[in-house]
Amino acid sequence: MAWFQSSNRKVQLPAQTRPVLDDDERIANDDEDAESLKLTPTDSSVTEDQNRDPFMGVKVRRKASFHRNYIGDYLDVPSRPYLMKILEKQGDKKVLFADKVLKFTSTGKMKRRILLITDFAVYIVDPDIDALKRRISLAAVEKLCLSELSDNFLAIIIPTEYDLLIASTRKTEIVSVLVDATRSQSDYELEVLLSNR
């Protein structure tokens, strides 16, 4: 068994018996070997909650975010008729997540918005004028980008449209809901990219 350490977490790699190869064969097999390695946590301090973590110990997290109870609808959408009207008009009924977020424009301005996630789409609503600003189909979302730092930023990458950059204190829950909703609607697994670049 070989040990690999990433951040503050030790990971044990399964031992592989390999035949002796010359240099040409070794170079050709490097790509195959990289894909076949599976990282499994072995540190005794890793809890079951951390194993269910969508970031698997790669992202630095605040202590309070580990044991947070997920509510989903933080705005009580059924009590807001304008939000219900928007959802009914689009044909969505089940709200998986609803909360206030900060949206960043292409010029860098911050705007307060309501983020709604349903079974089929992501909605961005302007709370000042009670109007739908944007509807993004879950099928159009290619990946989610996050930094490895304990910040609140989340980028939703949509190749057919412009991307969405938001900030929310409930970023972990948003990522989990989007990944689960995409998985339940199709066989497609939504990619979560963690990078400081």
mmCIF file of C-alpha atoms in Angstrom, residues 26-145:
data_model
loop_
_atom_site.group_PDB
_atom_site.id
_atom_site.type_symbol
_atom_site.label_atom_id
_atom_site.label_comp_id
_atom_site.label_asym_id
_atom_site.label_seq_id
_atom_site.Cartn_x
_atom_site.Cartn_y
_atom_site.Cartn_z
ATOM 1 C CA ARG A 26 6.040 2.439 -19.017
ATOM 2 C CA ILE A 27 5.317 5.765 -20.784
ATOM 3 C CA ALA A 28 2.430 4.249 -22.756
ATOM 4 C CA ASN A 29 0.823 2.865 -19.580
ATOM 5 C CA ASP A 30 1.097 6.052 -17.484
ATOM 6 C CA ASP A 31 -2.259 7.421 -18.687
ATOM 7 C CA GLU A 32 -4.043 4.127 -18.003
ATOM 8 C CA ASP A 33 -2.546 3.937 -14.488
ATOM 9 C CA ALA A 34 -3.625 7.476 -13.620
ATOM 10 C CA GLU A 35 -7.244 6.663 -14.511
ATOM 11 C CA SER A 36 -7.260 3.359 -12.579
ATOM 12 C CA LEU A 37 -6.162 4.802 -9.217
ATOM 13 C CA LYS A 38 -8.999 5.337 -6.763
ATOM 14 C CA LEU A 39 -8.382 7.428 -3.644
ATOM 15 C CA THR A 40 -10.000 6.121 -0.472
ATOM 16 C CA PRO A 41 -9.819 7.911 2.868
ATOM 17 C CA THR A 42 -8.106 5.905 5.602
ATOM 18 C CA ASP A 43 -7.481 8.501 8.297
ATOM 19 C CA SER A 44 -9.232 7.504 11.520
ATOM 20 C CA SER A 45 -10.365 11.100 12.083
ATOM 21 C CA VAL A 46 -12.456 11.025 8.908
ATOM 22 C CA THR A 47 -16.110 10.757 9.879
ATOM 23 C CA GLU A 48 -19.002 9.296 7.925
ATOM 24 C CA ASP A 49 -20.337 12.845 7.365
ATOM 25 C CA GLN A 50 -17.075 13.844 5.721
ATOM 26 C CA ASN A 51 -17.231 10.822 3.405
ATOM 27 C CA ARG A 52 -20.583 12.087 2.123
ATOM 28 C CA ASP A 53 -19.031 15.509 1.578
ATOM 29 C CA PRO A 54 -19.211 16.464 -2.121
ATOM 30 C CA PHE A 55 -15.746 18.027 -1.851
ATOM 31 C CA MET A 56 -14.082 14.900 -0.309
ATOM 32 C CA GLY A 57 -11.640 16.863 1.803
ATOM 33 C CA VAL A 58 -10.138 18.799 -1.111
ATOM 34 C CA LYS A 59 -11.846 22.075 -0.235
ATOM 35 C CA VAL A 60 -11.109 23.988 2.958
ATOM 36 C CA ARG A 61 -14.383 24.244 4.886
ATOM 37 C CA ARG A 62 -15.597 26.222 7.845
ATOM 38 C CA LYS A 63 -16.289 24.113 10.946
ATOM 39 C CA ALA A 64 -19.934 25.217 11.076
ATOM 40 C CA SER A 65 -20.623 23.920 7.559
ATOM 41 C CA PHE A 66 -19.806 20.278 8.387
ATOM 42 C CA HIS A 67 -22.825 19.558 10.587
ATOM 43 C CA ARG A 68 -25.332 21.993 9.115
ATOM 44 C CA ASN A 69 -28.865 20.734 8.629
ATOM 45 C CA TYR A 70 -30.059 21.241 5.079
ATOM 46 C CA ILE A 71 -33.519 22.781 4.874
ATOM 47 C CA GLY A 72 -33.689 23.478 1.137
ATOM 48 C CA ASP A 73 -36.415 26.117 1.036
ATOM 49 C CA TYR A 74 -35.090 28.962 3.196
ATOM 50 C CA LEU A 75 -37.625 31.451 1.817
ATOM 51 C CA ASP A 76 -40.858 29.482 2.264
ATOM 52 C CA VAL A 77 -41.706 29.734 -1.434
ATOM 53 C CA PRO A 78 -45.383 28.657 -1.069
ATOM 54 C CA SER A 79 -45.996 31.768 1.068
ATOM 55 C CA ARG A 80 -44.715 34.060 -1.713
ATOM 56 C CA PRO A 81 -47.336 34.245 -4.476
ATOM 57 C CA TYR A 82 -45.065 35.931 -7.028
ATOM 58 C CA LEU A 83 -42.537 33.072 -6.795
ATOM 59 C CA MET A 84 -45.293 30.468 -7.083
ATOM 60 C CA LYS A 85 -46.662 32.292 -10.131
ATOM 61 C CA ILE A 86 -43.222 32.229 -11.816
ATOM 62 C CA LEU A 87 -42.834 28.497 -11.156
ATOM 63 C CA GLU A 88 -46.361 27.650 -12.321
ATOM 64 C CA LYS A 89 -45.844 29.641 -15.514
ATOM 65 C CA GLN A 90 -42.711 27.577 -16.279
ATOM 66 C CA GLY A 91 -44.383 24.292 -15.302
ATOM 67 C CA ASP A 92 -42.260 23.560 -12.222
ATOM 68 C CA LYS A 93 -43.825 22.606 -8.897
ATOM 69 C CA LYS A 94 -41.183 21.041 -6.648
ATOM 70 C CA VAL A 95 -38.644 23.467 -5.132
ATOM 71 C CA LEU A 96 -35.425 21.747 -4.040
ATOM 72 C CA PHE A 97 -33.616 24.898 -2.907
ATOM 73 C CA ALA A 98 -34.548 28.560 -2.426
ATOM 74 C CA ASP A 99 -32.427 31.303 -0.866
ATOM 75 C CA LYS A 100 -31.123 34.825 -1.355
ATOM 76 C CA VAL A 101 -27.728 35.073 -3.063
ATOM 77 C CA LEU A 102 -25.430 37.700 -4.530
ATOM 78 C CA LYS A 103 -25.049 37.528 -8.301
ATOM 79 C CA PHE A 104 -22.037 39.096 -10.001
ATOM 80 C CA THR A 105 -22.473 40.770 -13.376
ATOM 81 C CA SER A 106 -19.873 40.751 -16.158
ATOM 82 C CA THR A 107 -18.784 44.240 -15.053
ATOM 83 C CA GLY A 108 -18.220 43.053 -11.468
ATOM 84 C CA LYS A 109 -21.317 44.611 -9.887
ATOM 85 C CA MET A 110 -23.116 42.674 -7.156
ATOM 86 C CA LYS A 111 -26.880 42.290 -7.307
ATOM 87 C CA ARG A 112 -29.197 40.693 -4.771
ATOM 88 C CA ARG A 113 -31.141 37.825 -6.300
ATOM 89 C CA ILE A 114 -33.272 34.874 -5.270
ATOM 90 C CA LEU A 115 -31.922 31.507 -6.399
ATOM 91 C CA LEU A 116 -34.516 28.778 -6.951
ATOM 92 C CA ILE A 117 -33.549 25.229 -7.897
ATOM 93 C CA THR A 118 -36.250 22.822 -9.054
ATOM 94 C CA ASP A 119 -36.216 19.347 -10.588
ATOM 95 C CA PHE A 120 -35.660 20.784 -14.064
ATOM 96 C CA ALA A 121 -34.162 24.284 -13.838
ATOM 97 C CA VAL A 122 -32.308 26.996 -11.952
ATOM 98 C CA TYR A 123 -34.154 30.307 -11.599
ATOM 99 C CA ILE A 124 -32.704 33.741 -10.868
ATOM 100 C CA VAL A 125 -35.364 36.156 -9.594
ATOM 101 C CA ASP A 126 -35.039 39.881 -8.839
ATOM 102 C CA PRO A 127 -36.605 40.369 -5.367
ATOM 103 C CA ASP A 128 -36.987 44.153 -5.823
ATOM 104 C CA ILE A 129 -39.348 43.949 -8.793
ATOM 105 C CA ASP A 130 -40.538 40.333 -8.298
ATOM 106 C CA ALA A 131 -39.494 39.377 -11.826
ATOM 107 C CA LEU A 132 -37.809 36.341 -13.354
ATOM 108 C CA LYS A 133 -34.407 37.394 -14.675
ATOM 109 C CA ARG A 134 -33.101 34.057 -15.922
ATOM 110 C CA ARG A 135 -34.082 30.401 -16.244
ATOM 111 C CA ILE A 136 -31.334 27.831 -16.798
ATOM 112 C CA SER A 137 -32.273 24.256 -17.648
ATOM 113 C CA LEU A 138 -30.386 21.677 -15.573
ATOM 114 C CA ALA A 139 -29.554 19.859 -18.816
ATOM 115 C CA ALA A 140 -27.676 22.980 -20.000
ATOM 116 C CA VAL A 141 -25.361 23.074 -16.958
ATOM 117 C CA GLU A 142 -21.983 21.544 -17.816
ATOM 118 C CA LYS A 143 -20.103 21.903 -14.515
ATOM 119 C CA LEU A 144 -19.754 23.779 -11.238
ATOM 120 C CA CYS A 145 -16.507 25.579 -10.429
#
